[in-house]
């Protein structure tokens, strides 16, 4: 329970394929599916697992080492089936693509180019390569550049796959200098609720809510709106190059702000005993469920994924673990009595229809995220919440400087909350 864990990151990139052979990569992912199916089929037949790899590799039209990686992954699926109840055996008759898993410097290679971009070469088939340049978030590219130029990170296996029709490469890297404390060995769980104009974080220990911090970043929202209008204008004037450079400027602005905000959050978290930061996992939800307009707004208008990502990797460098929970009902549940109802939340105010608890609604959501995190990953119980401490608010100025914290919320019981003055919508 107390073992520190190696810092492992998966870096996601889009593949800008320069050689004219995207179809080669597609073929390889279909071949990868065949390898997967064949492995599962042989395992079900009772063939010795140690023999499967060689048998499949003889017939697969892939680099041998790559075949071995895919076989190993398929056997992992079989192993999980044997280990856990409640799942059927993996299917060996599925069609379509399966990620092409490859070893670094065997099935794929990366090079740092003169212009600081990162080139890739994937051996899609024996002696047949797909070349090009990686594209993606700067945070990911930065780590990859560090890995290519220093011993701080080791580059491991990668998976080439198609995501919504776009070719991607997901690269695993391991940090050799930092370890992260096991998340199940935490004494404070910190829930994070990201919104278009602010982020709320609440720290919960076995004793209750230790503190809440709300960081406003209205300038991100207003800058994004300003750039949106400018882009529209040049679009109408049919100047695509100007449109692109505006997009780049907006992105850099937002990214820079989010880096500062995430640094602030991680620093704040470190004042607590054995912290673990919990995020809502919003990525699975896009197509699946209608979570209402608030969630849709968060999905489409907000760089919240970037803020979650920056926070998690800065935390990892400090040895602070992070965890993910299902976001359902986090904004509709009353943190005091647990009553859950749509319509509890009205802009920045939360009012429980049951126990009449009222609060800053983003704080409530962040408490709920932390509660879910405790239930999912900790052995200690969720504390009884009778009252919540005052919300501390800071506002980031356009310069990046932070105002002294201002208390905007005065309450002894957590029920008297008309003091939420100064909360901006
Ligand atoms: Zn309530």
PDB file of C-alpha atoms and ligand atoms in Angstrom, residues 333-339 344 350-357 415, ligand 1:
ATOM      1  CA  UNK A 333     -25.910  16.444  -5.520  1.00  0.00           C
ATOM      2  CA  UNK A 334     -26.164  18.254  -2.192  1.00  0.00           C
ATOM      3  CA  UNK A 335     -22.818  17.849  -0.417  1.00  0.00           C
ATOM      4  CA  UNK A 336     -24.482  18.058   3.000  1.00  0.00           C
ATOM      5  CA  UNK A 337     -27.416  15.630   2.782  1.00  0.00           C
ATOM      6  CA  UNK A 338     -26.742  13.782  -0.467  1.00  0.00           C
ATOM      7  CA  UNK A 339     -30.078  14.746  -2.046  1.00  0.00           C
ATOM      8  CA  UNK A 344     -30.610  22.370  -7.642  1.00  0.00           C
ATOM      9  CA  UNK A 350     -26.709  25.885  -5.224  1.00  0.00           C
ATOM     10  CA  UNK A 351     -29.869  25.403  -3.202  1.00  0.00           C
ATOM     11  CA  UNK A 352     -30.825  21.969  -1.924  1.00  0.00           C
ATOM     12  CA  UNK A 353     -34.544  21.224  -2.286  1.00  0.00           C
ATOM     13  CA  UNK A 354     -34.383  18.893   0.686  1.00  0.00           C
ATOM     14  CA  UNK A 355     -32.239  20.257   3.517  1.00  0.00           C
ATOM     15  CA  UNK A 356     -32.151  23.859   2.247  1.00  0.00           C
ATOM     16  CA  UNK A 357     -28.374  23.975   2.260  1.00  0.00           C
ATOM     17  CA  UNK A 415     -26.501  27.307   5.748  1.00  0.00           C
TER      18      UNK A 415
HETATM   19 ZN1  LIG B   1     -29.255  18.875   1.089  1.00  0.00          ZN
END
